[in-house]
Amino acid sequence: MTDYHFQIHTLSGELVREVSLPGTATVRDILSHLPEARSPVDDVPRHLKRKLMYEGRLLVEGDVLQSLDFPKKVVELQMLQQSPQVEILRHGDAALFQGCKGIHLALCGPPRGGKSSIQLRCAEDRFNEGYWIPAIGIDFKKVYLMVDDVPVLILLWDEPSGKERFRLLRQAFFRKKAAVILVIDITSDDPFWQVD
C-alpha cells in the first residue's frame, strides 16, 4: 500500500498544512485535516467550501487517493475556498421552510432612520420612495434564503422607536434576537443622538 505525503498550499503559495495518508484514504480525508477557516478580523469561524486542486484539475471529495495515480509520493496541492452561495427567495415555498429554525434579527434606530424600508426591501424587494409611514407597534417580515441549498428563514423585526408608549415594548423586543442591526440615516444632521 502506498502512503502519500501532501503539502497543501493556498493559491498565493502559503503552506497551509502537511498531511500523510494511506492510499486507501479519500480526498475528503485530506480536507478533514485542514484547519478551520477563521476570519482574520475577529477570529470567528467562517463557513467556506474548500476544494483541492492538483496540477490545475479539481479533485472530487470521494476519490480514493491511490486511484488518482499521483506520480510521486510527495504531492503538492492547491486549496481553493469559496464563500457560501446565498439566494433570496421572494416567494418562499412554505413546505420547504417547514420546521426550519428561524433566525431573529432586530432592526433598531431613530425614527425615520430607514428600518421599515430595509425590512420591506429584504422581504418583498420593494421600496416606498417619497413618503414615510411610521411603524405602529412591533412588525416583522419573513425573508426566505437558500444558503448552499439549505433553507434558512430570517425574521426581520422592526423596532418601534420614538414614542414614549413603545418604551415598555422595547424590553420584550430585544429578547431572543440573534443580532441587532443599528439603522441610521447618514444624511440626517445628528442621527446618533436620537438613538436611545
Tab-separated table of C-alpha atoms in Angstrom:
chain	number	residue	atom	x	y	z
A	1	MET	CA	0.000	0.000	0.000
A	2	THR	CA	1.327	3.416	-0.973
A	3	ASP	CA	1.451	6.241	1.568
A	4	TYR	CA	1.267	9.807	0.330
A	5	HIS	CA	2.587	12.979	1.870
A	6	PHE	CA	0.583	16.059	0.870
A	7	GLN	CA	1.658	19.671	1.068
A	8	ILE	CA	-1.444	21.859	0.842
A	9	HIS	CA	-0.882	25.476	-0.257
A	10	THR	CA	-3.137	28.458	-0.844
A	11	LEU	CA	-3.155	29.831	-4.372
A	12	SER	CA	-0.725	32.520	-3.207
A	13	GLY	CA	1.749	29.773	-2.234
A	14	GLU	CA	1.394	29.875	1.574
A	15	LEU	CA	1.725	26.432	3.155
A	16	VAL	CA	-1.498	25.574	4.990
A	17	ARG	CA	-0.788	22.041	6.232
A	18	GLU	CA	1.220	18.902	5.556
A	19	VAL	CA	-0.666	15.616	5.801
A	20	SER	CA	0.422	11.972	5.420
A	21	LEU	CA	-2.293	9.468	4.482
A	22	PRO	CA	-2.511	5.918	3.123
A	23	GLY	CA	-3.542	5.331	-0.477
A	24	THR	CA	-6.923	3.994	0.707
A	25	ALA	CA	-7.903	7.398	2.097
A	26	THR	CA	-10.054	9.835	0.122
A	27	VAL	CA	-9.741	13.478	-0.853
A	28	ARG	CA	-12.343	14.173	1.873
A	29	ASP	CA	-9.823	12.815	4.426
A	30	ILE	CA	-7.279	15.409	3.306
A	31	LEU	CA	-9.890	18.179	3.674
A	32	SER	CA	-10.738	16.994	7.190
A	33	HIS	CA	-7.124	17.605	8.266
A	34	LEU	CA	-7.190	21.262	7.231
A	35	PRO	CA	-7.513	23.888	9.978
A	36	GLU	CA	-10.885	25.576	10.414
A	37	ALA	CA	-11.238	28.737	8.327
A	38	ARG	CA	-11.374	31.801	10.578
A	39	SER	CA	-11.978	35.469	9.896
A	40	PRO	CA	-8.707	37.429	10.008
A	41	VAL	CA	-10.530	40.373	11.623
A	42	ASP	CA	-12.268	38.851	14.651
A	43	ASP	CA	-11.139	35.183	14.611
A	44	VAL	CA	-14.728	33.945	14.114
A	45	PRO	CA	-15.156	30.625	12.254
A	46	ARG	CA	-16.084	31.105	8.596
A	47	HIS	CA	-18.151	28.600	6.696
A	48	LEU	CA	-16.307	28.178	3.419
A	49	LYS	CA	-16.453	25.428	0.861
A	50	ARG	CA	-12.975	24.064	0.305
A	51	LYS	CA	-11.724	22.206	-2.725
A	52	LEU	CA	-8.342	20.814	-3.629
A	53	MET	CA	-6.630	21.129	-6.971
A	54	TYR	CA	-3.725	19.143	-8.407
A	55	GLU	CA	-1.941	20.481	-11.488
A	56	GLY	CA	-4.963	22.586	-12.498
A	57	ARG	CA	-7.506	19.766	-12.002
A	58	LEU	CA	-10.134	19.846	-9.236
A	59	LEU	CA	-10.202	16.721	-7.077
A	60	VAL	CA	-13.536	15.110	-6.166
A	61	GLU	CA	-14.068	14.585	-2.407
A	62	GLY	CA	-14.986	10.909	-2.754
A	63	ASP	CA	-11.991	9.931	-4.903
A	64	VAL	CA	-9.638	7.348	-3.354
A	65	LEU	CA	-6.064	8.632	-3.360
A	66	GLN	CA	-4.427	5.601	-4.990
A	67	SER	CA	-6.917	5.825	-7.896
A	68	LEU	CA	-5.628	9.314	-8.731
A	69	ASP	CA	-2.235	7.940	-9.809
A	70	PHE	CA	-0.061	10.659	-8.340
A	71	PRO	CA	3.391	10.245	-9.987
A	72	LYS	CA	5.293	10.731	-6.724
A	73	LYS	CA	4.744	10.168	-3.020
A	74	VAL	CA	5.144	13.852	-2.078
A	75	VAL	CA	2.256	15.719	-3.686
A	76	GLU	CA	1.673	19.469	-3.743
A	77	LEU	CA	-1.995	20.503	-3.753
A	78	GLN	CA	-3.625	23.914	-4.010
A	79	MET	CA	-6.579	24.779	-1.765
A	80	LEU	CA	-9.498	26.818	-3.081
A	81	GLN	CA	-12.005	28.416	-0.707
A	82	GLN	CA	-15.464	29.563	-1.700
A	83	SER	CA	-17.931	31.582	0.365
A	84	PRO	CA	-21.468	30.204	0.701
A	85	GLN	CA	-23.852	30.914	-2.157
A	86	VAL	CA	-26.849	32.898	-0.875
A	87	GLU	CA	-30.079	33.419	-2.788
A	88	ILE	CA	-33.117	35.363	-1.557
A	89	LEU	CA	-36.397	33.679	-2.487
A	90	ARG	CA	-39.110	36.307	-2.838
A	91	HIS	CA	-41.943	33.809	-2.618
A	92	GLY	CA	-40.750	31.098	-0.259
A	93	ASP	CA	-42.210	27.615	-0.648
A	94	ALA	CA	-43.863	27.053	2.755
A	95	ALA	CA	-43.240	23.291	2.629
A	96	LEU	CA	-39.523	23.792	2.027
A	97	PHE	CA	-39.204	26.011	5.106
A	98	GLN	CA	-41.466	23.887	7.358
A	99	GLY	CA	-39.561	23.045	10.527
A	100	CYS	CA	-36.724	25.368	9.517
A	101	LYS	CA	-35.371	27.228	12.527
A	102	GLY	CA	-35.896	30.953	12.171
A	103	ILE	CA	-33.103	33.410	12.861
A	104	HIS	CA	-34.464	36.527	14.554
A	105	LEU	CA	-32.793	39.827	13.639
A	106	ALA	CA	-33.810	43.165	15.159
A	107	LEU	CA	-33.644	46.426	13.233
A	108	CYS	CA	-33.333	49.379	15.602
A	109	GLY	CA	-32.520	53.046	15.343
A	110	PRO	CA	-34.051	56.513	15.389
A	111	PRO	CA	-37.426	57.344	13.855
A	112	ARG	CA	-37.213	57.808	10.084
A	113	GLY	CA	-33.839	56.059	10.034
A	114	GLY	CA	-34.867	53.535	7.361
A	115	LYS	CA	-35.693	50.405	9.400
A	116	SER	CA	-39.033	49.748	7.693
A	117	SER	CA	-37.518	50.472	4.273
A	118	ILE	CA	-34.765	47.886	4.791
A	119	GLN	CA	-37.310	45.375	6.077
A	120	LEU	CA	-39.567	45.923	3.052
A	121	ARG	CA	-36.661	45.753	0.572
A	122	CYS	CA	-35.311	42.479	2.016
A	123	ALA	CA	-38.671	40.733	2.329
A	124	GLU	CA	-40.546	41.972	-0.732
A	125	ASP	CA	-37.941	43.726	-2.929
A	126	ARG	CA	-39.981	46.931	-2.779
A	127	PHE	CA	-39.103	50.457	-1.732
A	128	ASN	CA	-41.584	53.194	-0.859
A	129	GLU	CA	-39.895	56.291	-2.189
A	130	GLY	CA	-41.173	59.723	-1.382
A	131	TYR	CA	-43.367	59.061	1.648
A	132	TRP	CA	-42.962	57.737	5.153
A	133	ILE	CA	-45.453	55.699	7.146
A	134	PRO	CA	-44.430	55.329	10.803
A	135	ALA	CA	-44.360	51.799	12.190
A	136	ILE	CA	-47.108	51.177	14.706
A	137	GLY	CA	-46.102	48.660	17.339
A	138	ILE	CA	-43.744	45.803	16.512
A	139	ASP	CA	-43.693	44.468	12.975
A	140	PHE	CA	-41.790	41.558	11.440
A	141	LYS	CA	-41.356	40.159	7.967
A	142	LYS	CA	-40.033	36.811	6.815
A	143	VAL	CA	-37.060	36.607	4.477
A	144	TYR	CA	-36.540	33.229	2.814
A	145	LEU	CA	-32.953	32.350	1.896
A	146	MET	CA	-31.195	29.408	0.330
A	147	VAL	CA	-27.625	29.161	1.650
A	148	ASP	CA	-25.750	26.473	-0.300
A	149	ASP	CA	-29.084	24.724	-0.993
A	150	VAL	CA	-30.057	24.797	2.702
A	151	PRO	CA	-33.270	26.700	3.523
A	152	VAL	CA	-32.841	29.490	6.089
A	153	LEU	CA	-35.679	31.631	7.431
A	154	ILE	CA	-34.799	35.118	8.668
A	155	LEU	CA	-37.367	37.025	10.716
A	156	LEU	CA	-36.635	40.769	10.445
A	157	TRP	CA	-38.157	42.634	13.381
A	158	ASP	CA	-38.811	46.368	13.073
A	159	GLU	CA	-38.375	48.091	16.436
A	160	PRO	CA	-40.887	50.766	17.336
A	161	SER	CA	-38.955	53.936	18.024
A	162	GLY	CA	-39.742	57.408	19.162
A	163	LYS	CA	-43.000	57.409	21.064
A	164	GLU	CA	-42.948	57.065	24.850
A	165	ARG	CA	-45.683	54.396	24.771
A	166	PHE	CA	-43.322	51.998	22.970
A	167	ARG	CA	-40.686	52.041	25.731
A	168	LEU	CA	-42.254	49.072	27.557
A	169	LEU	CA	-42.392	47.077	24.334
A	170	ARG	CA	-38.650	47.565	23.769
A	171	GLN	CA	-37.624	45.350	26.689
A	172	ALA	CA	-39.536	42.414	25.216
A	173	PHE	CA	-38.466	43.333	21.686
A	174	PHE	CA	-34.774	42.525	22.194
A	175	ARG	CA	-35.306	39.126	23.862
A	176	LYS	CA	-34.135	36.069	21.909
A	177	LYS	CA	-32.782	38.005	18.935
A	178	ALA	CA	-29.673	36.545	17.250
A	179	ALA	CA	-28.423	40.013	16.311
A	180	VAL	CA	-29.363	43.680	16.441
A	181	ILE	CA	-28.735	45.870	13.402
A	182	LEU	CA	-28.471	49.599	14.020
A	183	VAL	CA	-30.050	51.558	11.149
A	184	ILE	CA	-29.416	55.276	10.782
A	185	ASP	CA	-29.937	57.862	8.076
A	186	ILE	CA	-26.460	59.159	7.261
A	187	THR	CA	-27.973	62.187	5.502
A	188	SER	CA	-29.573	63.374	8.765
A	189	ASP	CA	-27.761	66.044	10.793
A	190	ASP	CA	-27.457	64.086	14.049
A	191	PRO	CA	-28.820	60.548	13.773
A	192	PHE	CA	-26.604	59.123	16.536
A	193	TRP	CA	-28.051	61.442	19.186
A	194	GLN	CA	-31.592	60.211	18.555
A	195	VAL	CA	-30.787	56.574	19.368
A	196	ASP	CA	-31.724	55.618	22.936
